[in-house]
């Protein structure tokens, strides 16, 4: 039988009922104080449990790793308990969910950092276009990112340990898998990119050195969870947040080979076209497939038809959808039936309550009406 979006797929230790993945979506609705996941978040994710796999919104591994107000963390007991509410709800609805582990690096602001400290980065280079979302005395607002300080070599084992502790908490909270966020211009991609990493120690300079921290973090997470419960998100050719990597394909192919050697369950490719960039070339897709033998998940401006075409090429095993999942909790059923999609309300993407979050109608409700 030919594989379709609706065919089952094994991914590491999981058996997915279909190849439709819910991509990570920042929605900024964690409870305060403490950036704690809550019952409303649980309802939101449970509504979307028919996805083959849900990847949670990016979740900071530490206070230092936060770049936006109201995003959830996974470094306190309260956050761990909050995520347990979410995973219980998803599992009760028959779903599977991975937690995305995140450190923003320089895409942050002193208002979010412990004691008003500067954000951290591979090198002390500010993102000219990056923005952070903070709560100031006059209210919540978007602000330019603050200038970061360069991480000292001696601090890097602590960053790795933060990822490992977050992985331990995520497993205790009931997540089925873990996804390492090494994409979208955040800390780990800042180490990868030639323009944001100007270090002269063992973590800068050569391609292998720039990839070192990503692989050390991956090894630490695998030591906690086992390789078959771990995936990773990458974004070759990503240019937002002032990323300009002259070796983007070479370093990501190097990582793919290293992930393959470690038995990582999947690579989740965030394609640059979602952010207005070019499509990945067929040649690079083929090289990625040759470099890595695990499951490949792609995510971009896909429709049901273009997703199926990508599967037919044999250059992806599953397709992740982002914005369509905001407004269509039953996206799998809508795609299966060729039904129209609800349009998302952009005004309610970030922050707020149930409106624009858990109140989008299901197809069966619209048909009944």
CSV table of C-alpha atoms in Angstrom, one decimal:
chain,number,residue,atom,x,y,z
A,1,UNK,CA,0.0,0.0,0.0
A,2,UNK,CA,1.4,3.4,-0.9
A,3,UNK,CA,2.0,5.8,2.0
A,4,UNK,CA,-0.4,8.6,2.4
A,5,UNK,CA,-0.8,11.4,4.9
A,6,UNK,CA,-3.3,9.0,6.7
A,7,UNK,CA,-1.1,5.9,6.7
A,8,UNK,CA,0.4,4.8,10.0
A,9,UNK,CA,4.1,5.4,10.7
A,10,UNK,CA,6.6,4.2,13.3
A,11,UNK,CA,8.7,7.0,14.8
A,12,UNK,CA,11.3,5.8,17.3
A,13,UNK,CA,9.4,4.1,20.1
A,14,UNK,CA,6.0,5.4,18.9
A,15,UNK,CA,3.4,4.2,16.4
A,16,UNK,CA,1.6,7.1,14.8
A,17,UNK,CA,-1.8,6.5,13.3
A,18,UNK,CA,-1.1,9.0,10.6
A,19,UNK,CA,1.6,11.2,9.2
A,20,UNK,CA,0.1,14.6,10.1
A,21,UNK,CA,2.1,16.3,12.8
A,22,UNK,CA,1.1,19.3,14.8
A,23,UNK,CA,4.1,21.7,14.6
A,24,UNK,CA,5.2,23.7,17.7
A,25,UNK,CA,3.2,26.9,18.0
A,26,UNK,CA,4.0,29.6,20.5
A,27,UNK,CA,0.7,30.8,22.0
A,28,UNK,CA,1.8,32.6,25.2
A,29,UNK,CA,-0.9,31.4,27.5
A,30,UNK,CA,1.0,30.0,30.5
A,31,UNK,CA,-0.4,30.9,34.0
A,32,UNK,CA,1.3,33.5,36.0
A,33,UNK,CA,3.3,33.8,38.1
A,34,UNK,CA,5.8,31.1,37.1
A,35,UNK,CA,4.9,30.4,33.4
A,36,UNK,CA,3.0,27.3,34.4
A,37,UNK,CA,1.0,25.2,31.9
A,38,UNK,CA,-2.7,25.0,32.9
A,39,UNK,CA,-6.1,23.3,32.3
A,40,UNK,CA,-6.8,25.7,29.3
A,41,UNK,CA,-3.6,24.6,27.6
A,42,UNK,CA,-4.6,21.0,28.3
A,43,UNK,CA,-8.0,21.5,26.5
A,44,UNK,CA,-6.2,23.1,23.6
A,45,UNK,CA,-3.8,20.2,23.0
A,46,UNK,CA,-6.4,17.5,23.7
A,47,UNK,CA,-8.6,19.0,21.0
A,48,UNK,CA,-5.8,18.3,18.5
A,49,UNK,CA,-5.1,14.8,19.7
A,50,UNK,CA,-6.0,13.2,16.3
A,51,UNK,CA,-2.6,14.4,14.9
A,52,UNK,CA,-0.2,11.6,14.4
A,53,UNK,CA,2.1,13.5,16.8
A,54,UNK,CA,1.7,16.8,18.6
A,55,UNK,CA,4.9,18.8,19.2
A,56,UNK,CA,4.4,21.2,22.0
A,57,UNK,CA,5.0,24.9,21.8
A,58,UNK,CA,8.7,25.8,22.5
A,59,UNK,CA,9.3,25.4,26.2
A,60,UNK,CA,12.2,27.2,27.9
A,61,UNK,CA,14.6,24.9,29.8
A,62,UNK,CA,15.5,27.7,32.3
A,63,UNK,CA,14.7,31.2,33.2
A,64,UNK,CA,17.7,32.3,31.2
A,65,UNK,CA,16.3,30.5,28.1
A,66,UNK,CA,13.1,32.7,28.0
A,67,UNK,CA,12.6,35.3,25.3
A,68,UNK,CA,8.9,36.0,25.4
A,69,UNK,CA,6.4,36.6,28.3
A,70,UNK,CA,3.9,34.0,29.1
A,71,UNK,CA,5.6,31.1,27.4
A,72,UNK,CA,5.8,27.9,29.5
A,73,UNK,CA,8.8,26.5,31.1
A,74,UNK,CA,10.0,23.0,32.2
A,75,UNK,CA,12.4,23.8,35.0
A,76,UNK,CA,10.2,24.1,38.2
A,77,UNK,CA,8.0,21.6,40.1
A,78,UNK,CA,4.9,23.7,39.3
A,79,UNK,CA,5.7,23.7,35.6
A,80,UNK,CA,6.2,19.9,35.6
A,81,UNK,CA,2.9,19.4,37.4
A,82,UNK,CA,1.2,21.7,34.9
A,83,UNK,CA,2.6,19.8,31.9
A,84,UNK,CA,1.3,16.5,33.5
A,85,UNK,CA,-2.2,18.0,33.3
A,86,UNK,CA,-1.6,18.5,29.5
A,87,UNK,CA,-0.1,15.1,28.8
A,88,UNK,CA,-2.9,13.4,30.7
A,89,UNK,CA,-5.5,15.2,28.7
A,90,UNK,CA,-3.8,14.4,25.4
A,91,UNK,CA,-3.4,10.7,26.3
A,92,UNK,CA,-7.0,10.5,27.5
A,93,UNK,CA,-8.0,11.8,24.0
A,94,UNK,CA,-5.9,9.1,22.3
A,95,UNK,CA,-3.0,11.3,21.3
A,96,UNK,CA,0.8,11.4,21.5
A,97,UNK,CA,2.8,14.5,22.4
A,98,UNK,CA,6.5,15.5,22.4
A,99,UNK,CA,7.9,18.4,24.4
A,100,UNK,CA,10.1,20.9,22.5
A,101,UNK,CA,13.1,21.9,24.6
A,102,UNK,CA,14.1,25.6,24.0
A,103,UNK,CA,16.7,28.2,24.9
A,104,UNK,CA,16.4,31.5,23.0
A,105,UNK,CA,19.9,32.7,23.6
A,106,UNK,CA,20.2,36.3,22.4
A,107,UNK,CA,16.6,36.7,21.4
A,108,UNK,CA,15.6,38.0,24.8
A,109,UNK,CA,15.5,41.1,27.0
A,110,UNK,CA,16.7,42.0,30.5
A,111,UNK,CA,13.1,42.2,31.7
A,112,UNK,CA,12.8,38.4,31.3
A,113,UNK,CA,16.2,37.5,32.8
A,114,UNK,CA,17.0,36.8,36.5
A,115,UNK,CA,18.0,40.0,38.2
A,116,UNK,CA,17.8,42.0,34.9
A,117,UNK,CA,21.0,40.4,33.6
A,118,UNK,CA,21.9,40.5,29.9
A,119,UNK,CA,20.8,37.6,27.7
A,120,UNK,CA,23.4,35.1,26.7
A,121,UNK,CA,24.8,34.1,23.3
A,122,UNK,CA,27.8,32.4,21.6
A,123,UNK,CA,29.2,35.9,21.0
A,124,UNK,CA,28.3,39.4,22.2
A,125,UNK,CA,26.4,40.3,19.0
A,126,UNK,CA,23.0,41.8,19.3
A,127,UNK,CA,20.2,40.8,16.9
A,128,UNK,CA,19.3,44.1,15.1
A,129,UNK,CA,15.9,42.9,14.0
A,130,UNK,CA,15.0,40.4,16.8
A,131,UNK,CA,12.2,41.3,19.1
A,132,UNK,CA,11.2,40.1,22.6
A,133,UNK,CA,7.8,40.3,24.2
A,134,UNK,CA,7.9,41.6,27.8
A,135,UNK,CA,5.7,42.9,30.5
A,136,UNK,CA,6.8,46.4,31.5
A,137,UNK,CA,5.2,48.8,34.1
A,138,UNK,CA,3.2,50.3,31.3
A,139,UNK,CA,2.0,46.9,30.1
A,140,UNK,CA,2.9,44.0,27.7
A,141,UNK,CA,4.7,45.1,24.6
A,142,UNK,CA,7.2,44.0,21.9
A,143,UNK,CA,10.6,45.5,22.4
A,144,UNK,CA,14.0,45.2,20.6
A,145,UNK,CA,16.2,42.4,22.0
A,146,UNK,CA,18.9,43.6,24.4
A,147,UNK,CA,22.6,43.2,23.7
A,148,UNK,CA,23.8,39.8,24.9
A,149,UNK,CA,26.9,38.8,26.7
A,150,UNK,CA,29.1,35.9,25.4
A,151,UNK,CA,28.9,32.7,27.3
A,152,UNK,CA,32.1,31.7,28.9
A,153,UNK,CA,33.4,28.3,28.0
A,154,UNK,CA,33.1,27.2,31.6
A,155,UNK,CA,29.3,28.0,31.5
A,156,UNK,CA,28.5,25.6,28.7
A,157,UNK,CA,28.4,22.4,30.8
A,158,UNK,CA,25.7,24.2,32.8
A,159,UNK,CA,23.6,24.8,29.7
A,160,UNK,CA,23.9,21.2,28.8
A,161,UNK,CA,22.9,20.2,32.3
A,162,UNK,CA,19.8,22.5,32.1
A,163,UNK,CA,18.7,20.6,29.0
A,164,UNK,CA,19.2,17.3,30.7
A,165,UNK,CA,17.3,18.3,33.8
A,166,UNK,CA,14.5,19.6,31.6
A,167,UNK,CA,14.4,16.3,29.7
A,168,UNK,CA,14.1,14.4,33.0
A,169,UNK,CA,11.2,16.7,34.1
A,170,UNK,CA,9.5,16.2,30.7
A,171,UNK,CA,9.6,12.4,31.0
A,172,UNK,CA,8.2,12.6,34.5
A,173,UNK,CA,5.4,14.9,33.2
A,174,UNK,CA,4.4,12.2,30.8
A,175,UNK,CA,5.7,13.3,27.4
A,176,UNK,CA,6.0,10.5,24.8
A,177,UNK,CA,9.0,12.1,23.1
A,178,UNK,CA,11.4,15.1,23.3
A,179,UNK,CA,12.3,17.4,20.5
A,180,UNK,CA,15.5,19.5,20.8
A,181,UNK,CA,15.0,22.9,19.3
A,182,UNK,CA,18.1,23.7,17.2
A,183,UNK,CA,16.3,26.0,14.8
A,184,UNK,CA,14.8,29.4,14.1
A,185,UNK,CA,17.7,31.5,15.2
A,186,UNK,CA,17.7,30.6,18.9
A,187,UNK,CA,20.6,29.6,21.0
A,188,UNK,CA,21.7,26.4,19.4
A,189,UNK,CA,21.4,27.8,15.9
A,190,UNK,CA,23.3,30.9,17.0
A,191,UNK,CA,26.2,28.5,17.8
A,192,UNK,CA,25.8,26.8,14.4
A,193,UNK,CA,25.7,30.0,12.2
A,194,UNK,CA,28.9,31.6,10.9
A,195,UNK,CA,27.8,35.1,11.6
A,196,UNK,CA,26.5,34.7,15.2
A,197,UNK,CA,29.3,32.5,16.4
A,198,UNK,CA,32.6,34.4,16.5
A,199,UNK,CA,34.2,32.2,19.3
A,200,UNK,CA,37.8,31.2,19.3
A,201,UNK,CA,37.5,28.3,21.7
A,202,UNK,CA,36.4,24.7,21.1
A,203,UNK,CA,32.9,25.9,20.3
A,204,UNK,CA,33.7,28.2,17.4
A,205,UNK,CA,35.6,28.4,14.2
A,206,UNK,CA,35.4,25.1,12.3
A,207,UNK,CA,32.1,23.5,11.3
A,208,UNK,CA,32.7,20.7,13.7
A,209,UNK,CA,33.4,23.1,16.6
A,210,UNK,CA,30.3,25.2,15.9
A,211,UNK,CA,28.2,22.0,16.0
A,212,UNK,CA,29.8,20.8,19.2
A,213,UNK,CA,27.3,22.3,21.7
A,214,UNK,CA,24.3,20.9,19.8
A,215,UNK,CA,25.8,17.4,19.9
A,216,UNK,CA,26.7,17.7,23.5
A,217,UNK,CA,23.1,18.7,24.3
A,218,UNK,CA,21.8,15.8,22.2
A,219,UNK,CA,24.0,13.3,23.9
A,220,UNK,CA,22.8,14.6,27.3
A,221,UNK,CA,19.2,14.2,26.3
A,222,UNK,CA,19.7,10.8,24.9
A,223,UNK,CA,21.4,9.7,28.1
A,224,UNK,CA,18.1,10.7,29.9
A,225,UNK,CA,15.5,9.4,27.4
A,226,UNK,CA,17.2,7.0,25.0
A,227,UNK,CA,17.7,7.9,21.3
A,228,UNK,CA,14.3,6.5,20.2
A,229,UNK,CA,12.4,9.0,22.2
A,230,UNK,CA,14.3,12.0,21.0
A,231,UNK,CA,13.9,14.1,17.8
A,232,UNK,CA,15.4,17.4,16.7
A,233,UNK,CA,14.3,20.5,14.8
A,234,UNK,CA,16.6,22.2,12.4
A,235,UNK,CA,16.1,25.1,10.0
A,236,UNK,CA,18.7,25.2,7.2
A,237,UNK,CA,18.7,28.5,5.3
A,238,UNK,CA,16.8,30.3,8.1
A,239,UNK,CA,17.5,34.0,8.0
A,240,UNK,CA,15.2,35.7,10.5
A,241,UNK,CA,16.7,36.9,13.8
A,242,UNK,CA,19.7,38.0,11.7
A,243,UNK,CA,21.0,34.5,11.0
A,244,UNK,CA,23.3,34.5,8.0
A,245,UNK,CA,25.2,31.2,7.8
A,246,UNK,CA,27.6,30.7,4.9
A,247,UNK,CA,27.8,27.0,5.6
A,248,UNK,CA,24.2,26.3,6.5
A,249,UNK,CA,23.8,23.2,4.2
A,250,UNK,CA,27.2,21.7,5.2
A,251,UNK,CA,26.7,22.1,8.9
A,252,UNK,CA,23.2,20.7,8.8
A,253,UNK,CA,24.4,17.7,6.8
A,254,UNK,CA,27.2,17.2,9.3
A,255,UNK,CA,24.6,17.2,12.1
A,256,UNK,CA,22.3,14.8,10.2
A,257,UNK,CA,25.1,12.3,9.9
A,258,UNK,CA,25.8,12.7,13.6
A,259,UNK,CA,22.2,12.3,14.5
A,260,UNK,CA,22.0,9.2,12.3
A,261,UNK,CA,25.0,7.7,14.1
A,262,UNK,CA,23.3,8.3,17.5
A,263,UNK,CA,20.0,6.7,16.4
A,264,UNK,CA,18.0,9.9,16.9
A,265,UNK,CA,14.3,9.1,16.1
A,266,UNK,CA,13.5,11.9,13.8
A,267,UNK,CA,14.7,15.2,12.2
A,268,UNK,CA,12.0,17.9,11.9
A,269,UNK,CA,13.0,20.3,9.1
A,270,UNK,CA,11.6,23.8,9.4
A,271,UNK,CA,11.7,25.0,5.8
A,272,UNK,CA,12.6,28.6,5.1
A,273,UNK,CA,9.6,29.3,2.9
A,274,UNK,CA,7.3,29.6,6.0
A,275,UNK,CA,9.1,32.8,6.9
A,276,UNK,CA,9.3,34.2,3.4
A,277,UNK,CA,12.5,32.5,2.4
A,278,UNK,CA,13.2,30.2,-0.6
A,279,UNK,CA,12.2,26.6,-0.8
A,280,UNK,CA,14.9,24.0,-0.1
A,281,UNK,CA,16.4,22.6,-3.2
A,282,UNK,CA,15.7,19.0,-4.3
A,283,UNK,CA,19.4,18.4,-4.2
A,284,UNK,CA,19.7,19.3,-0.6
A,285,UNK,CA,16.6,17.3,0.3
A,286,UNK,CA,18.2,14.2,-1.3
A,287,UNK,CA,21.5,14.8,0.5
A,288,UNK,CA,19.7,15.1,3.8
A,289,UNK,CA,17.9,11.8,3.1
A,290,UNK,CA,21.2,10.1,2.3
A,291,UNK,CA,22.9,11.5,5.4
A,292,UNK,CA,20.2,10.4,7.8
A,293,UNK,CA,18.3,7.1,7.9
A,294,UNK,CA,15.7,8.0,10.6
A,295,UNK,CA,12.3,9.6,10.0
A,296,UNK,CA,12.2,13.0,8.3
A,297,UNK,CA,9.4,15.4,9.2
A,298,UNK,CA,9.1,18.5,7.0
A,299,UNK,CA,7.3,21.7,7.9
A,300,UNK,CA,6.6,24.7,5.7
A,301,UNK,CA,3.7,26.2,3.7
A,302,UNK,CA,2.2,22.8,3.0
A,303,UNK,CA,-1.3,22.0,2.0
A,304,UNK,CA,-2.8,18.5,2.0
A,305,UNK,CA,-1.9,18.1,-1.7
A,306,UNK,CA,1.6,19.5,-1.5
A,307,UNK,CA,2.2,17.4,1.6
A,308,UNK,CA,1.2,14.2,-0.2
A,309,UNK,CA,3.4,15.1,-3.1
A,310,UNK,CA,6.4,15.5,-0.8
A,311,UNK,CA,5.6,12.0,0.7
A,312,UNK,CA,5.3,10.6,-2.8
A,313,UNK,CA,8.8,11.9,-3.6
A,314,UNK,CA,10.2,9.7,-0.8
A,315,UNK,CA,12.0,12.7,0.7
A,316,UNK,CA,9.9,13.0,3.8
A,317,UNK,CA,8.0,10.5,6.1
A,318,UNK,CA,5.6,12.9,7.7
A,319,UNK,CA,4.5,16.6,7.3
A,320,UNK,CA,4.0,19.1,10.1
A,321,UNK,CA,1.4,21.8,10.0
A,322,UNK,CA,1.6,25.0,12.0
A,323,UNK,CA,-0.9,27.8,11.4
A,324,UNK,CA,-3.6,25.4,10.0
A,325,UNK,CA,-3.6,23.8,13.5
A,326,UNK,CA,-4.4,27.0,15.2
A,327,UNK,CA,-7.9,27.2,13.8
A,328,UNK,CA,-8.5,23.6,12.9
A,329,UNK,CA,-8.2,21.2,15.9
A,330,UNK,CA,-9.6,18.4,13.6
A,331,UNK,CA,-7.2,19.1,10.8
A,332,UNK,CA,-6.7,15.4,10.1
A,333,UNK,CA,-10.4,14.9,9.5
A,334,UNK,CA,-10.7,18.0,7.4
A,335,UNK,CA,-7.8,17.0,5.2
A,336,UNK,CA,-9.1,13.4,4.9
A,337,UNK,CA,-12.5,14.7,3.7
A,338,UNK,CA,-11.2,17.6,1.6
A,339,UNK,CA,-13.2,20.0,3.7
A,340,UNK,CA,-12.6,23.8,4.0
A,341,UNK,CA,-10.4,25.0,6.7
A,342,UNK,CA,-11.3,27.6,9.4
A,343,UNK,CA,-9.3,30.8,9.1
A,344,UNK,CA,-7.1,31.7,12.1
A,345,UNK,CA,-7.7,35.0,13.9
A,346,UNK,CA,-4.2,36.6,13.9
A,347,UNK,CA,-5.2,39.0,16.7
A,348,UNK,CA,-5.4,36.1,19.2
A,349,UNK,CA,-2.3,34.2,18.2
A,350,UNK,CA,-0.3,35.3,21.3
A,351,UNK,CA,-1.7,35.8,24.8
A,352,UNK,CA,-5.2,36.0,26.1
A,353,UNK,CA,-7.7,33.3,27.0
A,354,UNK,CA,-10.1,30.8,25.3
A,355,UNK,CA,-11.0,33.1,22.4
A,356,UNK,CA,-9.0,32.2,19.3
A,357,UNK,CA,-7.5,29.3,21.3
A,358,UNK,CA,-10.0,26.6,22.2
A,359,UNK,CA,-13.2,27.9,20.6
A,360,UNK,CA,-12.6,27.1,16.9
A,361,UNK,CA,-15.5,24.9,15.6
A,362,UNK,CA,-15.1,21.3,14.6
A,363,UNK,CA,-16.2,20.1,11.2
A,364,UNK,CA,-19.0,18.0,12.6
A,365,UNK,CA,-20.3,21.0,14.4
A,366,UNK,CA,-20.3,23.1,11.2
A,367,UNK,CA,-22.0,20.3,9.3
A,368,UNK,CA,-24.7,19.8,11.9
A,369,UNK,CA,-25.4,23.5,11.9
